[in-house]
Structure formats: C-alpha cells, structure tokens
Amino acid sequence: MEYRPLGRTGVQVSPLCLGAMMFGSWGNNDTADSIRIIHRALDAGINFIDTADVYSGGASEDIVGQALDGRRDEVFLATKFFMPMSEDPNQRGGSRRWIMQAVENSLRRLNTDYIDLYQVHRPSPDTDVEETLGALTDLVRQGKVRYIGSSSYSGSQIVEAQWASRERNLERFVTEQPPYSILVRGIEEDVLPTVQGHGMGTLTYSPLSGGWLSGRWRKDSASAPTSSARPNARFDMSRPANRRKLDIVEELAQLAEQNGLTLIELAIAFVINHPGVTAAIVGPRTMEQLESYLPAADITLRTDVLDRIDQLVAPGVTVNPDDNSYGTHELTTVARRR
C-alpha cells in the first residue's frame, strides 16, 4: 500500500483509513472479532485508524485501545470529541471545560499517552473557535495531542479557523474530515479547494454513502433498513432524490462490471483518486466487508470511467441534500426566521 503525505505535516498515511464506528454496540458487539478486523487492517498496510468518543458510547475507543496493545507505534491514531456523551449539557461541545475532560477520557479508553490527531467532530455555533483552538493548543503543548483537525466544517468555517490560528498564534487544524462519495460531491465545489489551499489533509468519510454504493440496496431489493446512526430521510425510498440514487446505483454497477471491478471498489477508488483527498475512511462491521474494501487502495480509474461518473453525478452535486453534513445549524428554522 502506497502511503501519502498528510497535508504538510510530514506524516505519511495509508490511502484507506480504518474507521472504527462499527466496533461496539453500533455494529459489531463481538470485541474479539472487532480486534481481529483491526489487526487484519494493520497487516494489510493500513496505518491510520479513526474513531470518536461517541461511537458506541466509548466502546469503540476501548476496543481500539485493546487492539493496539503492543502495536501502538504502528498507527497514526485519530479520535474526535464534540457529540453529547450524557444528558449533562457540559459533557459535549467545543468548550475548554469539556475538551480538557474529554481528552482524558479518550486517552484512558484508548490506553495511550497521546493522540496523533484530535478532531472537533462538528463546528459549534455557540462556542468561539478561539476557545476551542486555545484548549487544543494547550493539549499539543502538553504532549497529549500531536495534531488537531476539524470535521464537517464548511469552507468559510475552515478559513475562519485558519485565520484565528494565525492571528492568535494557536495550533491550526491540519486536517478536515468531510463526507464524500460519488453520490455526495458537494465538497468538490468549496471545501476541497479550501483545504488544498491551506495545505491541509482531507480524510473523507462515508465513501459508500451509508451503504448506497455497497450494492446492498438495488431497485429490485426490499426497502432499506434504518438505524439510530442513519437518518430516515437518507433511506426513505418514497423520496424522489433517493429513487434517483437507485437509478444511479444501477448505472454505476454496470460501469464497475464493465471495468472488472466491484461497485465497492469503484466507489472507494473514485474517492481516493481525487488529488485533494488524503484518505478515505472505511468502516467495516465484518471481516468480509474489510476484505472487500482493501483492493480499492491500488486501483486507479481511467479518465473515461471518471467521465462517465461525471455524467451520472455532476461534479459538486449531492444527489440528496439530506446526505450533507453542512448547514445543520445555519439552516434551522430559528436561524432563518427574522
């Protein structure tokens, strides 16, 4: 597996990042099996793992910590904070108070002295970005965190954070983690050029668009199941945008077959073939799923294949706006009403 530079940090990471969201009650409750999957990923050349404190209520971090016992130095380890960890309104968000507590909790669960990449899971409309950056800067200076990053920030929010870092002499976000797939291409218009312009790495999540590009849901299959981790609007087959996605998936499946690829390989290769993408986060629940992802790391799509994908989903277009992770706060009713 050929490694890539993580922005301008000098760190080299694999083009596939092992996402640990499905380890624990959200996906695979078998800890031993989850650890085997992690070890198989490491043995295959993946040196990048991404998790978050909120995944399975902390169980994901626990499992990753157990799996890395004796192998910690092999891995560039990333985790995230921000999402609610309890009913307590102070156990969430980007405040200094919570960051200082959240990092200690993650370090304990991960069974490590330091986190390579500590990311803000979402931007906060209620917290000054300078407060968040100030707390994260202190963690870097204390040696508990090596680098910091953002997740699901818009282009303007990325620029604001970079400006605040330079203006206040604070650590800057060196990565952004946005959603990106053939069906969700909105970041191509603004986020990716912004990230590239600031020399950041891009760790994209959901390259299979929540399972839409896995081949699991086709026009002749039953209605898609939903879970607490997947908003119903993204999988409601009565919605025109989702029916459009079914049509596109059929065309993509044919394109993949014509080129000797699986739909999964085509989807992941599309993401990591973009020059602005450092790594695609893949989140297997089973060993079989992991094995189906691995070949994509070595696939380069021809220009004619990329052109056909562009015909099916135009650059910069997200087929179903419900698949975006941006505008959550800005587009709420209360934010728009005068």
Tab-separated table of C-alpha atoms in Angstrom:
chain	number	residue	atom	x	y	z
A	1	MET	CA	0.000	0.000	0.000
A	2	GLU	CA	1.481	3.320	-1.083
A	3	TYR	CA	1.408	5.971	1.661
A	4	ARG	CA	0.523	9.615	1.168
A	5	PRO	CA	1.503	12.866	2.887
A	6	LEU	CA	-1.000	14.121	5.460
A	7	GLY	CA	-1.203	17.706	4.250
A	8	ARG	CA	2.046	19.472	5.090
A	9	THR	CA	2.671	17.676	8.369
A	10	GLY	CA	5.361	15.345	7.037
A	11	VAL	CA	3.335	12.353	8.269
A	12	GLN	CA	2.709	9.519	5.800
A	13	VAL	CA	-0.602	7.648	5.973
A	14	SER	CA	-2.341	4.918	4.014
A	15	PRO	CA	-4.993	5.897	1.427
A	16	LEU	CA	-7.502	3.822	3.385
A	17	CYS	CA	-8.178	4.825	6.971
A	18	LEU	CA	-9.845	2.245	9.217
A	19	GLY	CA	-12.961	3.815	10.659
A	20	ALA	CA	-13.958	2.255	13.991
A	21	MET	CA	-17.552	3.474	14.220
A	22	MET	CA	-18.983	-0.027	13.794
A	23	PHE	CA	-16.974	-1.608	16.608
A	24	GLY	CA	-19.235	-1.925	19.646
A	25	SER	CA	-22.996	-1.737	20.088
A	26	TRP	CA	-23.486	0.377	16.960
A	27	GLY	CA	-22.322	-2.515	14.800
A	28	ASN	CA	-20.165	-5.448	15.918
A	29	ASN	CA	-20.691	-6.394	19.565
A	30	ASP	CA	-18.052	-9.121	19.408
A	31	THR	CA	-14.933	-7.450	20.811
A	32	ALA	CA	-12.606	-10.282	19.847
A	33	ASP	CA	-13.864	-10.227	16.269
A	34	SER	CA	-13.504	-6.441	16.096
A	35	ILE	CA	-9.902	-6.741	17.265
A	36	ARG	CA	-9.218	-9.355	14.581
A	37	ILE	CA	-10.566	-6.941	11.955
A	38	ILE	CA	-8.288	-4.171	13.237
A	39	HIS	CA	-5.260	-6.487	13.187
A	40	ARG	CA	-6.073	-7.620	9.648
A	41	ALA	CA	-6.229	-3.985	8.527
A	42	LEU	CA	-2.829	-3.270	10.074
A	43	ASP	CA	-1.332	-6.382	8.487
A	44	ALA	CA	-2.698	-5.241	5.104
A	45	GLY	CA	-0.764	-1.989	5.356
A	46	ILE	CA	-3.350	0.381	6.835
A	47	ASN	CA	-1.553	2.583	9.359
A	48	PHE	CA	-4.365	5.030	10.051
A	49	ILE	CA	-7.309	4.494	12.442
A	50	ASP	CA	-10.129	6.948	13.112
A	51	THR	CA	-12.657	6.703	15.932
A	52	ALA	CA	-14.632	9.039	18.228
A	53	ASP	CA	-15.626	9.165	21.880
A	54	VAL	CA	-19.322	8.996	20.983
A	55	TYR	CA	-19.092	5.770	18.937
A	56	SER	CA	-20.963	3.109	20.909
A	57	GLY	CA	-20.716	5.337	23.978
A	58	GLY	CA	-16.942	4.973	24.207
A	59	ALA	CA	-16.789	1.247	23.466
A	60	SER	CA	-15.179	1.840	20.072
A	61	GLU	CA	-12.244	3.630	21.696
A	62	ASP	CA	-11.958	0.820	24.261
A	63	ILE	CA	-11.786	-1.806	21.505
A	64	VAL	CA	-9.227	0.162	19.503
A	65	GLY	CA	-7.131	0.571	22.645
A	66	GLN	CA	-7.158	-3.171	23.260
A	67	ALA	CA	-6.323	-3.930	19.621
A	68	LEU	CA	-3.317	-1.600	19.661
A	69	ASP	CA	-1.744	-3.124	22.759
A	70	GLY	CA	1.851	-3.715	21.662
A	71	ARG	CA	1.235	-2.142	18.243
A	72	ARG	CA	0.574	1.490	19.145
A	73	ASP	CA	3.671	2.805	17.366
A	74	GLU	CA	2.499	1.291	14.064
A	75	VAL	CA	-0.569	3.503	13.912
A	76	PHE	CA	-1.460	7.123	13.303
A	77	LEU	CA	-4.388	7.258	15.714
A	78	ALA	CA	-7.222	9.757	15.352
A	79	THR	CA	-10.264	10.336	17.508
A	80	LYS	CA	-12.919	13.031	17.857
A	81	PHE	CA	-14.868	14.923	20.518
A	82	PHE	CA	-17.930	17.191	20.496
A	83	MET	CA	-21.040	14.975	20.401
A	84	PRO	CA	-23.112	14.572	23.613
A	85	MET	CA	-21.711	11.927	25.948
A	86	SER	CA	-24.526	12.201	28.513
A	87	GLU	CA	-27.569	14.265	29.387
A	88	ASP	CA	-25.248	16.762	31.077
A	89	PRO	CA	-25.155	19.835	28.788
A	90	ASN	CA	-21.492	20.384	29.719
A	91	GLN	CA	-20.384	16.942	28.519
A	92	ARG	CA	-20.388	17.922	24.869
A	93	GLY	CA	-19.316	20.686	22.504
A	94	GLY	CA	-16.127	22.636	21.945
A	95	SER	CA	-15.651	24.420	25.266
A	96	ARG	CA	-12.311	24.382	27.068
A	97	ARG	CA	-14.006	22.772	30.047
A	98	TRP	CA	-15.255	19.812	28.051
A	99	ILE	CA	-12.181	19.392	25.837
A	100	MET	CA	-9.906	19.032	28.867
A	101	GLN	CA	-12.145	16.342	30.311
A	102	ALA	CA	-12.936	14.611	27.014
A	103	VAL	CA	-9.285	14.125	26.076
A	104	GLU	CA	-8.518	12.429	29.387
A	105	ASN	CA	-11.464	10.087	28.868
A	106	SER	CA	-10.296	9.213	25.364
A	107	LEU	CA	-6.684	8.681	26.431
A	108	ARG	CA	-7.854	6.272	29.122
A	109	ARG	CA	-10.137	4.311	26.812
A	110	LEU	CA	-7.534	4.187	24.034
A	111	ASN	CA	-4.889	3.079	26.552
A	112	THR	CA	-2.352	5.537	25.198
A	113	ASP	CA	-0.328	8.536	26.366
A	114	TYR	CA	-1.044	10.610	23.276
A	115	ILE	CA	-3.459	11.024	20.391
A	116	ASP	CA	-1.948	11.635	16.962
A	117	LEU	CA	-4.922	13.571	15.588
A	118	TYR	CA	-7.606	15.080	17.845
A	119	GLN	CA	-10.581	16.359	15.863
A	120	VAL	CA	-13.609	18.545	16.543
A	121	HIS	CA	-16.494	16.345	15.400
A	122	ARG	CA	-18.648	19.307	14.347
A	123	PRO	CA	-18.386	23.110	14.361
A	124	SER	CA	-20.141	24.818	17.261
A	125	PRO	CA	-22.436	27.809	16.729
A	126	ASP	CA	-22.264	28.615	20.453
A	127	THR	CA	-18.520	28.485	21.115
A	128	ASP	CA	-15.881	30.898	19.855
A	129	VAL	CA	-13.458	28.982	17.644
A	130	GLU	CA	-10.599	30.680	19.502
A	131	GLU	CA	-11.656	28.994	22.741
A	132	THR	CA	-11.646	25.594	21.072
A	133	LEU	CA	-8.314	26.228	19.363
A	134	GLY	CA	-6.812	27.600	22.575
A	135	ALA	CA	-7.680	24.456	24.531
A	136	LEU	CA	-6.405	22.205	21.740
A	137	THR	CA	-3.186	24.230	21.547
A	138	ASP	CA	-2.589	23.583	25.239
A	139	LEU	CA	-3.072	19.839	24.685
A	140	VAL	CA	-0.468	19.876	21.913
A	141	ARG	CA	1.974	21.755	24.139
A	142	GLN	CA	1.338	19.256	26.942
A	143	GLY	CA	2.188	16.375	24.591
A	144	LYS	CA	-1.221	14.733	24.892
A	145	VAL	CA	-2.094	15.522	21.281
A	146	ARG	CA	0.208	15.700	18.239
A	147	TYR	CA	-2.066	17.377	15.671
A	148	ILE	CA	-5.590	18.811	15.584
A	149	GLY	CA	-8.292	18.650	12.927
A	150	SER	CA	-11.872	19.526	12.111
A	151	SER	CA	-14.821	17.538	10.794
A	152	SER	CA	-17.763	18.673	8.684
A	153	TYR	CA	-16.641	22.296	8.581
A	154	SER	CA	-17.805	24.448	5.671
A	155	GLY	CA	-15.281	26.304	3.543
A	156	SER	CA	-15.876	29.565	5.409
A	157	GLN	CA	-15.524	27.847	8.790
A	158	ILE	CA	-12.209	26.329	7.706
A	159	VAL	CA	-10.947	29.760	6.662
A	160	GLU	CA	-12.134	31.337	9.922
A	161	ALA	CA	-10.310	28.707	11.975
A	162	GLN	CA	-7.108	29.101	9.950
A	163	TRP	CA	-7.277	32.891	10.359
A	164	ALA	CA	-7.821	32.614	14.127
A	165	SER	CA	-4.848	30.270	14.453
A	166	ARG	CA	-2.523	32.642	12.644
A	167	GLU	CA	-3.883	35.787	14.287
A	168	ARG	CA	-3.660	34.367	17.832
A	169	ASN	CA	-0.586	32.177	17.337
A	170	LEU	CA	-2.544	28.995	18.046
A	171	GLU	CA	-2.210	25.475	16.669
A	172	ARG	CA	-4.051	25.153	13.375
A	173	PHE	CA	-6.270	22.420	12.048
A	174	VAL	CA	-4.113	20.284	9.761
A	175	THR	CA	-6.969	18.101	8.515
A	176	GLU	CA	-10.640	18.273	7.624
A	177	GLN	CA	-12.986	15.274	7.673
A	178	PRO	CA	-15.962	15.732	5.311
A	179	PRO	CA	-18.412	13.287	3.704
A	180	TYR	CA	-17.532	12.401	0.117
A	181	SER	CA	-18.719	9.810	-2.367
A	182	ILE	CA	-19.981	9.549	-5.926
A	183	LEU	CA	-23.445	10.448	-4.616
A	184	VAL	CA	-22.259	13.200	-2.265
A	185	ARG	CA	-19.938	15.509	-4.196
A	186	GLY	CA	-20.766	18.865	-2.629
A	187	ILE	CA	-17.296	19.333	-1.119
A	188	GLU	CA	-15.713	19.474	-4.581
A	189	GLU	CA	-17.048	22.985	-5.111
A	190	ASP	CA	-15.772	24.684	-1.966
A	191	VAL	CA	-14.386	22.531	0.843
A	192	LEU	CA	-11.773	20.572	-1.122
A	193	PRO	CA	-10.270	23.639	-2.853
A	194	THR	CA	-10.205	25.461	0.504
A	195	VAL	CA	-8.479	22.563	2.247
A	196	GLN	CA	-5.947	22.230	-0.556
A	197	GLY	CA	-5.277	25.960	-0.487
A	198	HIS	CA	-4.414	25.784	3.214
A	199	GLY	CA	-2.195	22.716	2.832
A	200	MET	CA	-4.481	20.517	4.943
A	201	GLY	CA	-5.066	16.797	4.659
A	202	THR	CA	-8.561	15.555	3.798
A	203	LEU	CA	-9.959	12.429	5.457
A	204	THR	CA	-13.260	11.714	3.788
A	205	TYR	CA	-15.924	9.605	5.428
A	206	SER	CA	-18.783	7.519	4.018
A	207	PRO	CA	-17.234	6.662	0.613
A	208	LEU	CA	-20.053	4.138	0.172
A	209	SER	CA	-22.617	6.803	1.062
A	210	GLY	CA	-24.007	4.955	4.066
A	211	GLY	CA	-24.243	1.663	2.141
A	212	TRP	CA	-25.856	3.021	-1.020
A	213	LEU	CA	-22.730	2.183	-3.032
A	214	SER	CA	-22.137	-1.216	-1.464
A	215	GLY	CA	-24.700	-2.920	-3.688
A	216	ARG	CA	-26.845	-3.627	-0.649
A	217	TRP	CA	-29.831	-1.633	-1.926
A	218	ARG	CA	-30.855	-2.001	-5.539
A	219	LYS	CA	-34.063	-1.258	-7.392
A	220	ASP	CA	-35.275	-4.832	-7.027
A	221	SER	CA	-34.423	-5.154	-3.303
A	222	ALA	CA	-36.592	-4.549	-0.279
A	223	SER	CA	-36.772	-1.140	1.386
A	224	ALA	CA	-33.552	-0.104	3.045
A	225	PRO	CA	-33.344	-0.700	6.775
A	226	THR	CA	-32.615	2.232	9.031
A	227	SER	CA	-30.790	2.536	12.325
A	228	SER	CA	-30.219	5.124	15.014
A	229	ALA	CA	-26.981	6.082	13.256
A	230	ARG	CA	-28.715	6.653	9.912
A	231	PRO	CA	-31.354	9.384	9.493
A	232	ASN	CA	-34.554	8.076	7.920
A	233	ALA	CA	-34.572	10.812	5.273
A	234	ARG	CA	-31.438	9.342	3.713
A	235	PHE	CA	-33.070	5.938	3.204
A	236	ASP	CA	-36.753	6.744	2.627
A	237	MET	CA	-37.392	5.176	-0.777
A	238	SER	CA	-40.520	7.265	-1.300
A	239	ARG	CA	-38.384	10.388	-1.722
A	240	PRO	CA	-37.599	11.325	-5.338
A	241	ALA	CA	-33.933	12.009	-4.544
A	242	ASN	CA	-33.487	8.517	-3.124
A	243	ARG	CA	-35.241	6.945	-6.103
A	244	ARG	CA	-32.816	8.883	-8.280
A	245	LYS	CA	-29.964	7.386	-6.283
A	246	LEU	CA	-31.292	3.893	-7.030
A	247	ASP	CA	-31.180	4.670	-10.759
A	248	ILE	CA	-27.609	5.964	-10.477
A	249	VAL	CA	-26.501	2.908	-8.496
A	250	GLU	CA	-27.767	0.644	-11.302
A	251	GLU	CA	-25.690	2.569	-13.846
A	252	LEU	CA	-22.629	2.544	-11.583
A	253	ALA	CA	-22.938	-1.203	-11.015
A	254	GLN	CA	-22.864	-1.740	-14.787
A	255	LEU	CA	-19.885	0.596	-15.140
A	256	ALA	CA	-17.988	-1.300	-12.467
A	257	GLU	CA	-18.721	-4.658	-14.066
A	258	GLN	CA	-17.625	-3.418	-17.488
A	259	ASN	CA	-14.272	-2.474	-15.963
A	260	GLY	CA	-13.719	-5.653	-13.983
A	261	LEU	CA	-14.445	-4.009	-10.645
A	262	THR	CA	-16.964	-4.418	-7.886
A	263	LEU	CA	-19.245	-1.498	-7.122
A	264	ILE	CA	-17.440	-1.096	-3.783
A	265	GLU	CA	-14.035	-0.928	-5.457
A	266	LEU	CA	-15.283	1.635	-7.972
A	267	ALA	CA	-16.817	3.809	-5.238
A	268	ILE	CA	-13.782	3.856	-2.957
A	269	ALA	CA	-11.297	4.253	-5.813
A	270	PHE	CA	-13.278	7.274	-7.043
A	271	VAL	CA	-12.787	8.977	-3.677
A	272	ILE	CA	-9.086	8.314	-3.211
A	273	ASN	CA	-8.321	9.153	-6.851
A	274	HIS	CA	-9.199	12.809	-6.182
A	275	PRO	CA	-5.936	14.778	-5.786
A	276	GLY	CA	-7.353	16.672	-2.816
A	277	VAL	CA	-8.179	13.533	-0.814
A	278	THR	CA	-5.589	12.080	1.544
A	279	ALA	CA	-7.509	9.024	2.735
A	280	ALA	CA	-10.973	7.511	2.610
A	281	ILE	CA	-12.338	6.300	5.929
A	282	VAL	CA	-13.815	2.811	5.564
A	283	GLY	CA	-15.854	1.451	8.452
A	284	PRO	CA	-16.255	-2.327	8.264
A	285	ARG	CA	-18.531	-4.224	10.605
A	286	THR	CA	-17.273	-7.626	9.482
A	287	MET	CA	-14.053	-9.137	8.172
A	288	GLU	CA	-15.780	-9.791	4.838
A	289	GLN	CA	-16.539	-6.098	4.472
A	290	LEU	CA	-12.949	-5.136	5.218
A	291	GLU	CA	-11.642	-7.585	2.620
A	292	SER	CA	-13.975	-6.089	0.023
A	293	TYR	CA	-12.547	-2.602	0.688
A	294	LEU	CA	-8.825	-3.381	0.574
A	295	PRO	CA	-8.336	-3.835	-3.217
A	296	ALA	CA	-9.510	-0.250	-3.863
A	297	ALA	CA	-6.271	1.124	-2.407
A	298	ASP	CA	-4.377	0.010	-5.522
A	299	ILE	CA	-6.924	0.987	-8.196
A	300	THR	CA	-6.502	3.992	-10.479
A	301	LEU	CA	-9.601	4.824	-12.513
A	302	ARG	CA	-9.187	5.675	-16.177
A	303	THR	CA	-10.288	9.063	-17.478
A	304	ASP	CA	-13.199	7.584	-19.434
A	305	VAL	CA	-14.526	5.924	-16.268
A	306	LEU	CA	-14.299	9.189	-14.358
A	307	ASP	CA	-16.023	10.974	-17.250
A	308	ARG	CA	-18.918	8.503	-17.124
A	309	ILE	CA	-19.267	9.031	-13.373
A	310	ASP	CA	-19.397	12.780	-14.009
A	311	GLN	CA	-22.254	12.190	-16.464
A	312	LEU	CA	-24.216	10.305	-13.822
A	313	VAL	CA	-23.497	12.745	-10.980
A	314	ALA	CA	-22.147	16.129	-11.971
A	315	PRO	CA	-19.086	17.452	-10.098
A	316	GLY	CA	-20.038	19.356	-6.970
A	317	VAL	CA	-23.537	17.837	-6.809
A	318	THR	CA	-25.060	15.959	-3.863
A	319	VAL	CA	-27.991	13.932	-5.198
A	320	ASN	CA	-29.941	14.031	-1.924
A	321	PRO	CA	-29.248	17.149	0.205
A	322	ASP	CA	-30.136	15.089	3.304
A	323	ASP	CA	-26.770	13.359	2.833
A	324	ASN	CA	-24.882	16.584	3.545
A	325	SER	CA	-23.466	17.268	6.992
A	326	TYR	CA	-23.266	21.019	6.469
A	327	GLY	CA	-25.798	23.686	7.396
A	328	THR	CA	-27.183	21.784	10.379
A	329	HIS	CA	-27.295	24.923	12.480
A	330	GLU	CA	-27.388	27.581	9.789
A	331	LEU	CA	-30.492	26.199	8.067
A	332	THR	CA	-32.625	25.565	11.132
A	333	THR	CA	-35.926	27.412	11.236
A	334	VAL	CA	-34.908	29.603	14.141
A	335	ALA	CA	-31.703	30.693	12.356
A	336	ARG	CA	-33.587	31.677	9.206
A	337	ARG	CA	-36.591	33.453	10.734
A	338	ARG	CA	-36.405	37.200	11.266
